[in-house]
Tab-separated table of C-alpha atoms and ligand atoms in Angstrom:
chain	number	residue	atom	x	y	z
A	1	MET	CA	109.279	104.750	103.735
A	2	ALA	CA	105.832	103.369	103.049
A	3	SER	CA	104.912	106.177	100.680
A	4	GLN	CA	108.262	105.863	98.872
A	5	LEU	CA	107.647	102.172	98.396
A	6	SER	CA	104.084	102.578	97.213
A	7	ASN	CA	103.673	102.181	93.474
A	8	GLY	CA	100.491	104.232	93.416
A	9	ARG	CA	98.276	101.136	93.440
A	10	GLY	CA	97.903	101.103	97.213
A	11	PRO	CA	99.270	98.609	99.678
A	12	LEU	CA	100.027	95.037	98.680
A	13	LEU	CA	98.621	93.837	102.000
A	14	GLU	CA	96.220	95.628	104.299
A	15	VAL	CA	95.363	94.032	107.635
A	16	SER	CA	92.530	95.718	109.542
A	17	GLY	CA	91.245	94.938	113.022
A	18	LEU	CA	92.581	91.392	112.848
A	19	SER	CA	91.872	89.315	115.966
A	20	VAL	CA	92.629	85.649	116.609
A	21	ASP	CA	91.195	83.556	119.439
A	22	TYR	CA	92.328	80.225	120.803
A	23	VAL	CA	89.000	78.567	121.453
A	24	THR	CA	89.167	76.310	124.511
A	25	GLU	CA	86.498	74.685	126.661
A	26	ALA	CA	87.353	76.936	129.579
A	27	ALA	CA	87.387	80.235	127.646
A	28	ASP	CA	88.367	81.909	124.396
A	29	VAL	CA	91.849	83.364	124.676
A	30	ARG	CA	92.611	86.343	122.459
A	31	ALA	CA	96.123	85.812	121.088
A	32	VAL	CA	96.004	88.614	118.494
A	33	ASP	CA	93.987	91.680	119.373
A	34	HIS	CA	92.791	94.155	116.714
A	35	VAL	CA	95.982	94.447	114.696
A	36	ASP	CA	96.173	96.947	111.826
A	37	LEU	CA	99.121	96.993	109.442
A	38	GLU	CA	99.991	97.609	105.817
A	39	VAL	CA	102.748	96.243	103.625
A	40	GLN	CA	103.698	98.093	100.476
A	41	PRO	CA	105.001	96.343	97.341
A	42	GLY	CA	108.706	95.550	97.820
A	43	GLU	CA	108.723	96.503	101.493
A	44	PHE	CA	110.464	94.564	104.286
A	45	LEU	CA	108.418	94.591	107.496
A	46	GLY	CA	109.940	93.067	110.632
A	47	ILE	CA	107.680	91.837	113.438
A	48	VAL	CA	109.428	91.403	116.780
A	49	GLY	CA	108.495	90.364	120.296
A	50	GLU	CA	109.176	87.652	122.850
A	51	SER	CA	107.732	84.148	122.567
A	52	GLY	CA	104.041	84.197	123.374
A	53	CYS	CA	103.443	87.768	122.171
A	54	GLY	CA	101.294	86.639	119.250
A	55	LYS	CA	103.665	87.387	116.398
A	56	SER	CA	103.685	83.883	114.890
A	57	THR	CA	99.914	83.579	115.369
A	58	LEU	CA	99.498	86.885	113.529
A	59	LEU	CA	101.708	85.668	110.718
A	60	PHE	CA	99.772	82.404	110.408
A	61	ALA	CA	96.507	84.365	110.406
A	62	ILE	CA	97.778	86.578	107.579
A	63	ALA	CA	98.886	83.488	105.610
A	64	GLN	CA	95.538	81.769	106.342
A	65	LEU	CA	97.350	78.822	107.879
A	66	LEU	CA	95.720	78.806	111.304
A	67	SER	CA	94.453	75.489	112.562
A	68	PRO	CA	92.153	74.725	115.516
A	69	PRO	CA	91.938	75.744	118.268
A	70	ALA	CA	93.108	79.041	116.709
A	71	GLU	CA	90.551	80.905	114.629
A	72	ILE	CA	90.093	84.388	113.228
A	73	ALA	CA	87.654	86.229	115.482
A	74	GLY	CA	87.366	89.369	113.375
A	75	GLY	CA	89.008	91.705	110.886
A	76	THR	CA	90.170	91.541	107.280
A	77	VAL	CA	93.385	90.557	105.462
A	78	VAL	CA	93.188	92.238	102.064
A	79	PHE	CA	95.973	90.968	99.782
A	80	LYS	CA	96.145	92.288	96.216
A	81	GLY	CA	92.614	93.614	96.612
A	82	ARG	CA	90.981	90.413	97.936
A	83	ASP	CA	90.037	89.622	101.528
A	84	MET	CA	91.849	86.355	102.207
A	85	VAL	CA	89.664	85.670	105.245
A	86	LYS	CA	86.731	85.138	102.878
A	87	LEU	CA	88.530	82.936	100.329
A	88	THR	CA	87.760	79.213	100.123
A	89	ASP	CA	90.476	76.610	100.650
A	90	ASP	CA	90.583	76.056	96.880
A	91	GLU	CA	91.009	79.759	96.173
A	92	LEU	CA	93.742	79.978	98.791
A	93	ARG	CA	95.530	76.947	97.374
A	94	HIS	CA	95.566	78.696	94.022
A	95	ILE	CA	97.326	81.831	95.260
A	96	ARG	CA	99.601	80.284	97.926
A	97	TRP	CA	103.101	79.787	96.457
A	98	ARG	CA	102.101	81.745	93.349
A	99	ASP	CA	101.232	85.124	94.885
A	100	TYR	CA	102.540	84.637	98.406
A	101	SER	CA	104.612	81.974	100.079
A	102	VAL	CA	105.608	81.054	103.604
A	103	VAL	CA	109.005	80.043	104.970
A	104	MET	CA	108.697	78.193	108.254
A	105	GLN	CA	110.955	78.266	111.274
A	106	SER	CA	112.356	74.783	110.782
A	107	ALA	CA	113.003	73.502	107.280
A	108	MET	CA	113.475	70.046	108.795
A	109	ASN	CA	109.795	70.081	109.764
A	110	ALA	CA	108.568	71.824	106.621
A	111	LEU	CA	110.455	69.688	104.092
A	112	ASN	CA	109.452	66.096	103.408
A	113	PRO	CA	112.374	63.905	104.625
A	114	MET	CA	111.413	61.153	102.177
A	115	LYS	CA	111.731	63.283	99.053
A	116	SER	CA	114.676	64.849	97.285
A	117	ILE	CA	114.761	68.632	96.956
A	118	GLU	CA	113.967	68.225	93.249
A	119	GLY	CA	110.941	66.043	94.063
A	120	GLN	CA	109.569	68.640	96.479
A	121	PHE	CA	110.096	71.501	94.028
A	122	ARG	CA	108.427	69.420	91.302
A	123	ASP	CA	105.366	68.723	93.474
A	124	THR	CA	104.939	72.421	94.192
A	125	LEU	CA	105.377	73.470	90.552
A	126	GLU	CA	103.046	70.770	89.232
A	127	ALA	CA	100.350	71.652	91.768
A	128	HIS	CA	100.157	75.195	90.414
A	129	ASP	CA	101.202	75.071	86.793
A	130	SER	CA	101.410	72.712	83.845
A	131	MET	CA	105.078	72.676	82.934
A	132	SER	CA	107.224	70.261	80.988
A	133	ARG	CA	109.714	68.079	82.896
A	134	LYS	CA	112.547	70.122	81.423
A	135	ALA	CA	110.981	73.454	82.401
A	136	ILE	CA	110.466	72.132	85.946
A	137	ARG	CA	114.091	70.983	86.174
A	138	ASP	CA	115.375	74.280	84.780
A	139	ARG	CA	113.277	76.390	87.156
A	140	SER	CA	114.265	74.237	90.136
A	141	ALA	CA	117.966	74.608	89.300
A	142	GLU	CA	117.476	78.340	88.758
A	143	VAL	CA	115.908	79.047	92.170
A	144	LEU	CA	118.463	76.843	93.919
A	145	HIS	CA	121.192	78.829	92.203
A	146	LEU	CA	119.499	82.063	93.383
A	147	VAL	CA	120.117	81.059	97.006
A	148	GLY	CA	123.704	80.011	96.309
A	149	ILE	CA	123.231	76.222	96.218
A	150	ASP	CA	124.667	74.169	93.373
A	151	ALA	CA	122.063	72.389	91.233
A	152	VAL	CA	123.755	69.086	92.052
A	153	HIS	CA	121.885	69.258	95.374
A	154	LEU	CA	118.530	68.901	93.616
A	155	LYS	CA	119.179	65.191	94.075
A	156	SER	CA	119.881	65.608	97.806
A	157	TYR	CA	117.484	64.692	100.579
A	158	PRO	CA	116.921	67.209	103.407
A	159	HIS	CA	119.069	65.248	105.912
A	160	GLN	CA	122.015	65.411	103.487
A	161	LEU	CA	122.081	69.229	103.668
A	162	SER	CA	123.402	71.430	106.472
A	163	GLY	CA	120.900	73.467	108.531
A	164	GLY	CA	121.760	76.633	106.599
A	165	MET	CA	121.380	74.882	103.236
A	166	ARG	CA	118.004	73.447	104.243
A	167	GLN	CA	116.734	76.910	105.165
A	168	ARG	CA	118.039	78.291	101.881
A	169	ALA	CA	116.350	75.414	100.013
A	170	MET	CA	113.082	76.397	101.734
A	171	ILE	CA	113.581	79.983	100.599
A	172	ALA	CA	114.310	78.734	97.063
A	173	MET	CA	111.045	76.789	97.151
A	174	ALA	CA	109.213	79.918	98.300
A	175	LEU	CA	110.579	81.718	95.234
A	176	LEU	CA	109.578	79.111	92.628
A	177	PHE	CA	106.857	81.410	91.279
A	178	THR	CA	108.491	84.731	92.259
A	179	PRO	CA	105.576	85.718	94.538
A	180	ASP	CA	104.760	89.297	95.539
A	181	LEU	CA	105.000	88.510	99.253
A	182	VAL	CA	107.178	86.098	101.223
A	183	ILE	CA	106.146	85.531	104.827
A	184	MET	CA	108.946	84.261	107.075
A	185	ASP	CA	108.601	82.850	110.575
A	186	GLU	CA	112.008	82.982	112.329
A	187	PRO	CA	113.708	81.259	109.364
A	188	THR	CA	117.181	81.730	110.851
A	189	SER	CA	116.498	80.760	114.469
A	190	ALA	CA	118.053	77.280	114.232
A	191	LEU	CA	121.314	78.642	112.773
A	192	ASP	CA	124.472	79.927	114.409
A	193	VAL	CA	125.114	83.685	114.387
A	194	VAL	CA	127.402	83.671	111.336
A	195	ALA	CA	124.960	81.575	109.264
A	196	GLN	CA	122.089	83.791	110.461
A	197	ARG	CA	123.763	86.969	109.226
A	198	SER	CA	124.729	85.371	105.939
A	199	LEU	CA	121.149	84.184	105.325
A	200	MET	CA	119.733	87.606	106.232
A	201	SER	CA	122.042	89.280	103.692
A	202	GLN	CA	120.992	86.779	101.075
A	203	ILE	CA	117.267	87.326	101.755
A	204	LYS	CA	117.741	91.095	101.499
A	205	ASP	CA	119.719	90.763	98.287
A	206	LEU	CA	117.046	88.536	96.715
A	207	GLN	CA	114.314	90.893	97.853
A	208	LYS	CA	116.044	93.836	96.176
A	209	ARG	CA	116.707	91.915	92.967
A	210	LEU	CA	113.292	90.262	92.617
A	211	GLY	CA	111.183	92.994	94.211
A	212	PHE	CA	109.008	90.909	96.525
A	213	ALA	CA	107.785	92.171	99.887
A	214	VAL	CA	108.767	90.409	103.109
A	215	ILE	CA	107.092	90.010	106.478
A	216	PHE	CA	109.773	88.679	108.802
A	217	VAL	CA	108.985	87.483	112.316
A	218	THR	CA	111.792	87.221	114.862
A	219	HIS	CA	112.364	87.463	118.613
A	220	ASP	CA	115.825	88.974	117.960
A	221	MET	CA	115.445	92.680	117.253
A	222	SER	CA	119.101	93.096	116.277
A	223	LEU	CA	118.611	90.623	113.427
A	224	VAL	CA	116.308	92.919	111.442
A	225	ARG	CA	118.142	96.148	112.321
A	226	HIS	CA	119.839	96.515	108.949
A	227	TYR	CA	117.313	94.743	106.760
A	228	SER	CA	113.767	95.876	107.537
A	229	ASP	CA	112.202	99.129	106.330
A	230	ARG	CA	109.629	99.188	109.106
A	231	LEU	CA	109.300	97.387	112.387
A	232	MET	CA	106.284	96.268	114.366
A	233	VAL	CA	106.853	95.455	118.031
A	234	MET	CA	104.185	93.155	119.470
A	235	TYR	CA	103.353	92.641	123.112
A	236	ALA	CA	100.587	90.453	124.578
A	237	GLY	CA	98.799	90.143	121.238
A	238	GLN	CA	98.768	93.867	120.495
A	239	VAL	CA	100.861	96.324	118.512
A	240	ALA	CA	103.139	98.051	121.042
A	241	GLU	CA	105.028	100.160	118.501
A	242	LEU	CA	105.012	100.425	114.698
A	243	GLY	CA	107.247	102.693	112.673
A	244	GLU	CA	110.370	103.009	110.584
A	245	THR	CA	113.091	100.641	111.769
A	246	ALA	CA	115.789	103.316	111.967
A	247	SER	CA	113.523	105.566	114.008
A	248	ILE	CA	112.659	102.806	116.516
A	249	PHE	CA	116.324	101.851	116.923
A	250	ASP	CA	117.424	105.465	117.296
A	251	ASP	CA	114.611	106.506	119.605
A	252	PRO	CA	112.367	103.666	120.842
A	253	LEU	CA	109.173	105.168	122.256
A	254	HIS	CA	107.668	102.176	124.029
A	255	PRO	CA	109.392	100.925	127.206
A	256	TYR	CA	109.012	97.372	125.855
A	257	SER	CA	110.872	98.289	122.648
A	258	LYS	CA	113.633	99.806	124.792
A	259	GLY	CA	113.789	96.600	126.848
A	260	LEU	CA	114.027	94.440	123.720
A	261	LEU	CA	116.820	96.622	122.378
A	262	ASP	CA	118.717	96.253	125.637
A	263	ALA	CA	118.235	92.491	125.574
A	264	PHE	CA	120.249	91.841	122.412
A	265	PRO	CA	123.800	92.800	121.474
A	266	SER	CA	124.159	95.220	118.583
A	267	ILE	CA	126.460	93.798	115.911
A	268	ARG	CA	127.734	97.223	114.866
A	269	GLY	CA	126.865	99.701	117.606
A	270	PRO	CA	128.853	100.553	120.721
A	271	ARG	CA	129.255	97.877	123.393
A	272	ARG	CA	126.824	98.254	126.272
A	273	PRO	CA	125.629	95.975	129.061
A	274	LEU	CA	122.645	93.766	128.219
A	275	THR	CA	119.887	94.210	130.739
A	276	GLY	CA	116.840	92.528	129.251
A	277	ILE	CA	113.315	92.718	130.634
A	278	PRO	CA	112.474	91.178	134.000
A	279	GLY	CA	109.465	88.877	134.165
A	280	SER	CA	107.635	87.309	131.242
A	281	PRO	CA	104.672	88.157	128.980
A	282	PRO	CA	101.260	87.815	130.649
A	283	ASP	CA	98.921	84.855	130.491
A	284	LEU	CA	96.520	86.046	127.796
A	285	ALA	CA	93.649	84.205	129.484
A	286	ARG	CA	94.044	86.727	132.323
A	287	PRO	CA	95.799	89.833	130.961
A	288	PRO	CA	96.670	92.518	133.518
A	289	SER	CA	94.327	95.476	133.929
A	290	GLY	CA	95.185	98.731	132.191
A	291	CYS	CA	98.373	98.537	130.153
A	292	ARG	CA	99.358	94.925	129.511
A	293	PHE	CA	103.051	95.767	129.974
A	294	GLN	CA	102.440	97.488	133.307
A	295	PRO	CA	103.651	94.643	135.623
A	296	ARG	CA	107.067	94.699	133.879
A	297	CYS	CA	107.349	98.347	132.939
A	298	PRO	CA	110.216	100.224	134.631
A	299	VAL	CA	108.439	103.588	134.211
A	300	ALA	CA	104.843	102.546	134.993
A	301	MET	CA	102.603	105.213	136.496
A	302	ALA	CA	99.556	104.866	138.744
A	303	GLN	CA	97.209	105.454	135.816
A	304	CYS	CA	98.770	102.537	133.861
A	305	VAL	CA	96.974	100.048	136.141
A	306	ALA	CA	93.529	101.482	135.366
A	307	THR	CA	93.773	102.793	131.806
A	308	ALA	CA	94.413	100.641	128.737
A	309	PRO	CA	96.469	102.753	126.326
A	310	ASP	CA	95.326	103.340	122.756
A	311	LEU	CA	97.767	103.588	119.859
A	312	TYR	CA	99.119	107.138	119.719
A	313	GLU	CA	100.958	108.674	116.796
A	314	VAL	CA	104.279	110.409	117.450
A	315	ASN	CA	106.206	111.686	114.422
A	316	GLY	CA	104.876	108.931	112.171
A	317	THR	CA	105.415	106.138	114.705
A	318	GLN	CA	102.457	104.484	116.434
A	319	VAL	CA	102.982	103.665	120.086
A	320	ARG	CA	100.707	102.077	122.696
A	321	CYS	CA	101.858	103.850	125.859
A	322	LEU	CA	100.236	106.470	128.100
A	323	LEU	CA	103.495	108.427	128.185
A	324	HIS	CA	102.543	109.516	124.651
A	325	ALA	CA	98.807	109.927	125.254
A	326	GLU	CA	98.810	113.646	124.405
A	327	ALA	CA	98.497	112.795	120.722
A	328	PRO	CA	95.780	110.163	120.240
A	329	LYS	CA	95.918	108.513	116.804
A	330	ASP	CA	92.418	109.563	115.750
A	331	ALA	CA	92.970	113.145	116.819
A	332	ALA	CA	96.270	113.277	114.940
A	333	ALA	CA	94.540	112.155	111.772
A	334	VAL	CA	91.895	114.908	111.901
B	401	SF4	FE1	104.668	101.556	130.868
B	401	SF4	FE2	102.422	102.873	131.457
B	401	SF4	FE3	103.486	103.082	129.043
B	401	SF4	FE4	102.342	100.811	129.816
B	401	SF4	S1	101.330	102.802	129.533
B	401	SF4	S2	104.265	101.018	128.752
B	401	SF4	S3	102.938	100.754	131.960
B	401	SF4	S4	104.380	103.783	130.958
């Protein structure tokens, strides 16, 4: 999929060796550990994992929105040819909203409760462009219309909108400048299942029409099943599996991916019992020896306690599991 989506200019986003530490008095805790990923123009990448697996921290690191005690400990985030890690706050302010935007988990927290939707759109537009009042009003009405909300709601305050409408207003705000990349952190998690599915369809439709790329973080694997081109499964701050979504759903290689798939109902597939994954992700201040998933893995082997798996490549999918250690990634590339 990646090569089909490439426009010949290379990836839109290239993350290499990205690590994030939570710096505490007791010790530095590595929440994101040497993550590599690429996003092609117009691609939809899903990032899944349980709470505490580092997916939201990774997303905030990519968007350069980390705040203490979290800090980037190493690696690069090259977006449209520039390493965002090296940009100043002013340079970042210039490209945020214009070139990439972020949709947060809770619009209620992200939107200013004291301002109308129109006021918030106006602030964002005026901070990045000099536009006439009429042009601002027209663009605000246009993006609201894009997400299926009548322009009459430009006058509404966040508390006057339903949860689904607030999330859609946030997405409209993210599209004010038609950015190349929209980064979304569980934007549907506060909604009921029907509203979730409806919002997902709308995001996908907008993405196809406007051509922007999406990075979409969720703990619910079934949510991105029909919308993402590729999927990255994260566990304990590391990439557990990365490949085409269809391939991971048809044949998950990592035992953690299998567990996640069994933990959520499929909306279209055959009915099957939900089993889930016993236990919880490790304390990253004291990760287990060897494979980090080993204490919860139903097929762990003796060697999994002593040997930390690398990422191995199997038919185009990367997987961090010793069951697939015959084909180390570096060797496969030679
Ligand atoms: Fe399970 Fe071992 Fe693979 Fe880790 S390396 S996921 S413990 S089989």
